[in-house]
Tab-separated table of C-alpha atoms in Angstrom:
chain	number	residue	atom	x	y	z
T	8	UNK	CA	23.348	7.308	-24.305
T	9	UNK	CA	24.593	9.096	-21.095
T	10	UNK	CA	21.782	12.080	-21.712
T	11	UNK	CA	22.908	15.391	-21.695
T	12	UNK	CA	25.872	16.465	-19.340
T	13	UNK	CA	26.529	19.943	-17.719
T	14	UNK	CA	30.118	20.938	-15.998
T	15	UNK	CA	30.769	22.544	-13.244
T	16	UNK	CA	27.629	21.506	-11.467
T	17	UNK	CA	28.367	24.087	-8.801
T	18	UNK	CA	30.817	27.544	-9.342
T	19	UNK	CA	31.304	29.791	-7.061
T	20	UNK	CA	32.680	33.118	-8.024
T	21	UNK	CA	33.406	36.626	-7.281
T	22	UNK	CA	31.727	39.834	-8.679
T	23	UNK	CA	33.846	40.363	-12.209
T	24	UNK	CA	35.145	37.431	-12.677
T	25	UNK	CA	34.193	35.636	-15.582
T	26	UNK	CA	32.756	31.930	-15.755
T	27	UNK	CA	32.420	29.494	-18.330
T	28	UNK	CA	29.782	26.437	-18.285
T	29	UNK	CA	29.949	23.439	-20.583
T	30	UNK	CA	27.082	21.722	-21.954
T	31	UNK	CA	27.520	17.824	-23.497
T	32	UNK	CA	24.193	16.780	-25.109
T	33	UNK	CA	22.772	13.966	-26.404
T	34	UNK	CA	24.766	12.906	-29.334
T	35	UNK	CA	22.357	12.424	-31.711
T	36	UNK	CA	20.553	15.640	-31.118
T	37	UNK	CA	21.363	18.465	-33.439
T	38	UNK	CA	20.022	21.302	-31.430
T	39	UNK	CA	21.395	22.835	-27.994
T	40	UNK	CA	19.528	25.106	-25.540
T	41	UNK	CA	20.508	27.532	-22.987
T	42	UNK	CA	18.260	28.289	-19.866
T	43	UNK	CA	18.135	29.948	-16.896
T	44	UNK	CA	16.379	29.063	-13.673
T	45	UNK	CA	16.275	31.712	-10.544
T	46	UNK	CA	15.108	30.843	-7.364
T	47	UNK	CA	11.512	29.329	-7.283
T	48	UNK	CA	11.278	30.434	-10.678
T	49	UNK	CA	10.342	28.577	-14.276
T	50	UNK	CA	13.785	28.241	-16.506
T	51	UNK	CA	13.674	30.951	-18.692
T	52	UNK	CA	15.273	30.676	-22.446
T	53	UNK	CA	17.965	32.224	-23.552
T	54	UNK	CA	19.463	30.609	-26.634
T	55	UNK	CA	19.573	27.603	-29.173
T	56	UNK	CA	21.780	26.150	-31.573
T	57	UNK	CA	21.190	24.511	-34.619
T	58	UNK	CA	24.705	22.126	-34.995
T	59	UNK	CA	26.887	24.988	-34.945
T	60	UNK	CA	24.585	27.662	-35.865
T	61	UNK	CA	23.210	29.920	-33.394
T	62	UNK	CA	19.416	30.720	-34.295
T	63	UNK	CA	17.829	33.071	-31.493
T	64	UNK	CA	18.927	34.708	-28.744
T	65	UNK	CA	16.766	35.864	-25.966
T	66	UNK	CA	17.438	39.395	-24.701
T	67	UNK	CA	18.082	38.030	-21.665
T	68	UNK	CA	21.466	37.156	-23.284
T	69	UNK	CA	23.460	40.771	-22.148
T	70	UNK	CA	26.301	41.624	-23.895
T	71	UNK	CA	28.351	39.857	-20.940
T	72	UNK	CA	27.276	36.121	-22.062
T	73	UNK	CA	28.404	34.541	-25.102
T	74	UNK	CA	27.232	30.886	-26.237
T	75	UNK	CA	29.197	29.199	-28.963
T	76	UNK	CA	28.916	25.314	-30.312
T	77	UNK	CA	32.066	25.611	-32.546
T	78	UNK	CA	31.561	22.014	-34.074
T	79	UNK	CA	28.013	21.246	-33.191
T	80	UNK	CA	28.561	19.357	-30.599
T	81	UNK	CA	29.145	20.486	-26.939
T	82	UNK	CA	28.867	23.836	-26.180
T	83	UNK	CA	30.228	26.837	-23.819
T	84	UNK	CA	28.146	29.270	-22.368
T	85	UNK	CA	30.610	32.400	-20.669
T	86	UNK	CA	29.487	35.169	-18.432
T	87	UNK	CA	31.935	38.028	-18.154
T	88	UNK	CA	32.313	40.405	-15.472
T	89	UNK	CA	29.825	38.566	-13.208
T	90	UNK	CA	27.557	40.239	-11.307
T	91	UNK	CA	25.148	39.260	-8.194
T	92	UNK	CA	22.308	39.227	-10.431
T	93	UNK	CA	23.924	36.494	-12.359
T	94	UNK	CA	23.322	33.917	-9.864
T	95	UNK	CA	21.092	31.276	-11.025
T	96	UNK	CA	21.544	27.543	-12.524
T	97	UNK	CA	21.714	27.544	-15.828
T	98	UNK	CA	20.297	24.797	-17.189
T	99	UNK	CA	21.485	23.386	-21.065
T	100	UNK	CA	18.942	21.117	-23.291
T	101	UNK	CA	19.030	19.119	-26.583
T	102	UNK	CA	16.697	17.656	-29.205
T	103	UNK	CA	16.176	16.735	-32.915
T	104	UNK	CA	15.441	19.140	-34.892
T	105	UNK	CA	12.568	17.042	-36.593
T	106	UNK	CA	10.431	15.426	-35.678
T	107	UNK	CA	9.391	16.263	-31.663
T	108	UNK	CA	11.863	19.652	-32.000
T	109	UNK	CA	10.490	20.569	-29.096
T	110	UNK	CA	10.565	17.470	-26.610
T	111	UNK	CA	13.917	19.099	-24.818
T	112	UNK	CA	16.431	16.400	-22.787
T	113	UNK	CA	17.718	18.635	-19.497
T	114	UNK	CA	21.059	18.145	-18.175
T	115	UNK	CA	21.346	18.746	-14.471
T	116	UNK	CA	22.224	21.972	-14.746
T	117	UNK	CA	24.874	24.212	-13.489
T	118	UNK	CA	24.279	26.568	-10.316
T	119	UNK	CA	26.195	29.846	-10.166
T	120	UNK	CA	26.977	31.570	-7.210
T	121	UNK	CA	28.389	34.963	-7.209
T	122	UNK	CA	29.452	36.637	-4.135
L	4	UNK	CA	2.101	37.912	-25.243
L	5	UNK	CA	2.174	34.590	-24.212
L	6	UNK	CA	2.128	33.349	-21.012
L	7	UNK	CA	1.241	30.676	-18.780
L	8	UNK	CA	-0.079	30.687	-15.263
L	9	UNK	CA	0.365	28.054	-12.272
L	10	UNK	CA	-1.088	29.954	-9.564
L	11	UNK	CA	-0.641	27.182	-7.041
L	12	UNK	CA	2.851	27.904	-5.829
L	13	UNK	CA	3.021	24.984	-3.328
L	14	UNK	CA	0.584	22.061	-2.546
L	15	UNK	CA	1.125	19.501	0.024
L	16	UNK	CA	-1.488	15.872	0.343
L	17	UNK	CA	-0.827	12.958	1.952
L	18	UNK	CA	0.579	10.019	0.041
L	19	UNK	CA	-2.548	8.245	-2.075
L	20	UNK	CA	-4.412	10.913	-2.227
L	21	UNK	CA	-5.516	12.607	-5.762
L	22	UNK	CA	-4.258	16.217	-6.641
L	23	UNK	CA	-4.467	18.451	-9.364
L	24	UNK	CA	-1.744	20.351	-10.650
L	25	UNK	CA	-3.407	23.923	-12.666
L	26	UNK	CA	-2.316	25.490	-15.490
L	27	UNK	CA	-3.565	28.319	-17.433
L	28	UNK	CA	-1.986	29.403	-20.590
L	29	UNK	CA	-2.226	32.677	-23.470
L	30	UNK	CA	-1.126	32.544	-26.693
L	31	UNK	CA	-2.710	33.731	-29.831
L	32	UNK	CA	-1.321	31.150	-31.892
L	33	UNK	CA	-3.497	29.391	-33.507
L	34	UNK	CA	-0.975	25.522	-33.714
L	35	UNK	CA	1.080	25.567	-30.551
L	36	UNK	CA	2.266	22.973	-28.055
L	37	UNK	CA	1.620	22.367	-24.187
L	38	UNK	CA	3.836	20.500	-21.834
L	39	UNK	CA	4.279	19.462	-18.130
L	40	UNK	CA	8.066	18.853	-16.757
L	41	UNK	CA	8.688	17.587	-13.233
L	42	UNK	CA	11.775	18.648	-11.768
L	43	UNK	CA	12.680	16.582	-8.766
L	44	UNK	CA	15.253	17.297	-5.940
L	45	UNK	CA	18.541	16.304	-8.150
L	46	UNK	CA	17.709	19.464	-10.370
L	47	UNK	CA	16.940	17.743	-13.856
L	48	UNK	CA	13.898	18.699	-15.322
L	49	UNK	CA	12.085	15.332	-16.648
L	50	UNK	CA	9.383	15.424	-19.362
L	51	UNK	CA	6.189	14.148	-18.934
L	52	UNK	CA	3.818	15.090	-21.702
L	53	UNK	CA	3.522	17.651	-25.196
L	54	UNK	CA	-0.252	18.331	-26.515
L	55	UNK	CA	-0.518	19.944	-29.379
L	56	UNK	CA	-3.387	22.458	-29.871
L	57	UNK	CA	-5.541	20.391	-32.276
L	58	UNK	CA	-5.673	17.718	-29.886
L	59	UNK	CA	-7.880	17.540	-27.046
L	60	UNK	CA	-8.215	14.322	-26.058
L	61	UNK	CA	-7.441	13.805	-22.421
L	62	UNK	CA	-4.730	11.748	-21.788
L	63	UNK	CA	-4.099	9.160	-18.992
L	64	UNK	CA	-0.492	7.343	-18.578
L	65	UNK	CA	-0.692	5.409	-15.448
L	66	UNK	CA	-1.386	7.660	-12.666
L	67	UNK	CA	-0.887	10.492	-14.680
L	68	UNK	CA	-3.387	12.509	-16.661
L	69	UNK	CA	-3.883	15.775	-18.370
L	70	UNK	CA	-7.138	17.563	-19.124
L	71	UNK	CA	-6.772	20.102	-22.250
L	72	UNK	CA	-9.177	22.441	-22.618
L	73	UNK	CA	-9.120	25.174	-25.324
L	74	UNK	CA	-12.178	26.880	-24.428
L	75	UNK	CA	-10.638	27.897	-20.694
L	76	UNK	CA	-7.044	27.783	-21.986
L	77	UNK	CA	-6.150	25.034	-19.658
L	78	UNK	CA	-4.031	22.173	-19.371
L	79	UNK	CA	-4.273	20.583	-16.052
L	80	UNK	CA	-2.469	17.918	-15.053
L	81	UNK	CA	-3.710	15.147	-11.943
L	82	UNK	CA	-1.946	12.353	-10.292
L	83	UNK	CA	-3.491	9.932	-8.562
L	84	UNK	CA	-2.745	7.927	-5.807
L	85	UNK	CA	-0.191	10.290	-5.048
L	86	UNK	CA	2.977	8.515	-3.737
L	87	UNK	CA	6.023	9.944	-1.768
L	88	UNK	CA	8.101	9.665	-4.910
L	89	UNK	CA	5.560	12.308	-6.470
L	90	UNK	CA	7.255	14.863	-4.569
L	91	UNK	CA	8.973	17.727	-7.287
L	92	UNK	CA	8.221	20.851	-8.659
L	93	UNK	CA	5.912	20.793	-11.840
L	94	UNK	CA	6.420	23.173	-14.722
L	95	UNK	CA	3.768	23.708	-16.926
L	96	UNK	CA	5.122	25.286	-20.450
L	97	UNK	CA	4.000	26.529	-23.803
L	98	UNK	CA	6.112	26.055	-27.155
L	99	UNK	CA	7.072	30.046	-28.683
L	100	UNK	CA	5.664	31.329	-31.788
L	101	UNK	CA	8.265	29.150	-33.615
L	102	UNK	CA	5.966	26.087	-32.367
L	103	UNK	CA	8.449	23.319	-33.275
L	104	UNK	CA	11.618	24.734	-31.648
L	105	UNK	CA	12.571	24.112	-28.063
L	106	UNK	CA	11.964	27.942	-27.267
L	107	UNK	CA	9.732	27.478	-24.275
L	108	UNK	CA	7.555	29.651	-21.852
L	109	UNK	CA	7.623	28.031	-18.741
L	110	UNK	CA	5.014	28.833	-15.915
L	111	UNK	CA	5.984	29.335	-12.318
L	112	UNK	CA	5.836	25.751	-11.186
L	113	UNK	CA	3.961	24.601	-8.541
L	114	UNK	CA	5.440	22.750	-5.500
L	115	UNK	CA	4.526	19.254	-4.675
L	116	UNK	CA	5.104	17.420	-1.281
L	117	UNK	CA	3.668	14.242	-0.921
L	118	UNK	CA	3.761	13.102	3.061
L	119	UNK	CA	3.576	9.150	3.593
């Protein structure tokens, strides 16, 4: 078990261009979260999957980001037409879904930079 | 709403000394879950502990323990001994109203250093 694993680590961008993030998590674990953590901030949530099912979005999630887990597995989290306020790491976690649903594994996370 | 409160933004002690990390927490759930994550320099957020609300026994793990109290909506946290490798930012974080999912509120975090 290699925990759960988050590509790029670092991405740099420029306003508007879009960015995608991958998230590998544990493999036994049938549910994925997305956070986001700003600057001397708590992460704050922003989605979860159920295998491939998407069950809650936060409304944090503008129309600009889009999450998918098309086999239940890994799973992509894009940001389209980037903008400043965007910058952040965005941190991806995994657990059962029963029992200790809520103990969340955190990858390393993925810091966004957009210029 | 729920929320939940560190107001110590950054504490600094010298290495085996005892500290106490606060937290302060609102829900008005009646069965919800409390945790602490440390998040050292590499980025990854580490668990540490989850309470649920009908249990309020203190809990001591090593260095480590946690004082849950209901009445004060609190669930402080206090290392002991502090050591160097202490050093991280704590979060403090309640479960959502869907108590058994991984939707969490997370609290500010407060900043430990630990000098030798």
């Amino acid at each position: 078990d290699t925990g759960v694993s988050q590509n790029p680590r670092h991405k740099i961008t420029k306003r508007g261009q879009n960015v995608t993030f991958r998230c590998d998590p544990i493999s036994e674990h049938n549910r994925l979260y997305w956070y986001r953590q700003t600057l001397g901030q708590g992460p704050e949530f922003l989605t979860y999957f159920q295998n491939e099912a998407q069950l809650e979005k936060s409304r944090l999630l503008s129309d600009r980001f889009s999450a998918e887990r098309p086999k239940g597995s890994f799973s992509t989290l894009e940001i389209q037409r980037t903008e400043q306020g965007d910058s952040a790491m965005y941190l991806c976690a995994s657990s059962h879904s029963s029992p200790g649903a809520n103990v969340l594994t955190f990858g390393a996370g993925s810091r966004l930079t957009v210029l | 709403a729920q929320k939940v409160t560190q107001a110590q933004t950054e504490i600094s002690v010298v290495e085996k000394e005892d500290v106490t990390l606060d937290c302060v927490y609102e829900t008005r759930d009646t069965t919800y879950y409390l945790f602490w994550y440390k998040q050292p320099p590499s980025g990854e957020l580490v668990f540490l502990i989850r309470r649920n609300s009908f249990d309020e026994q203190n809990e001591i793990s090593g260095r480590y323990s946690w004082n849950f109290q209901k009445s004060t909506s609190s669930f402080n946290f206090t290392i002991t001994a502090s050591q160097v490798v202490d050093s991280a930012v704590y979060f403090c974080a309640l479960s959502g109203t869907s108590s058994n999912t991984g939707k969490l509120i997370f609290g500010q975090g407060t900043t430990l250093q630990v000098k030798p």
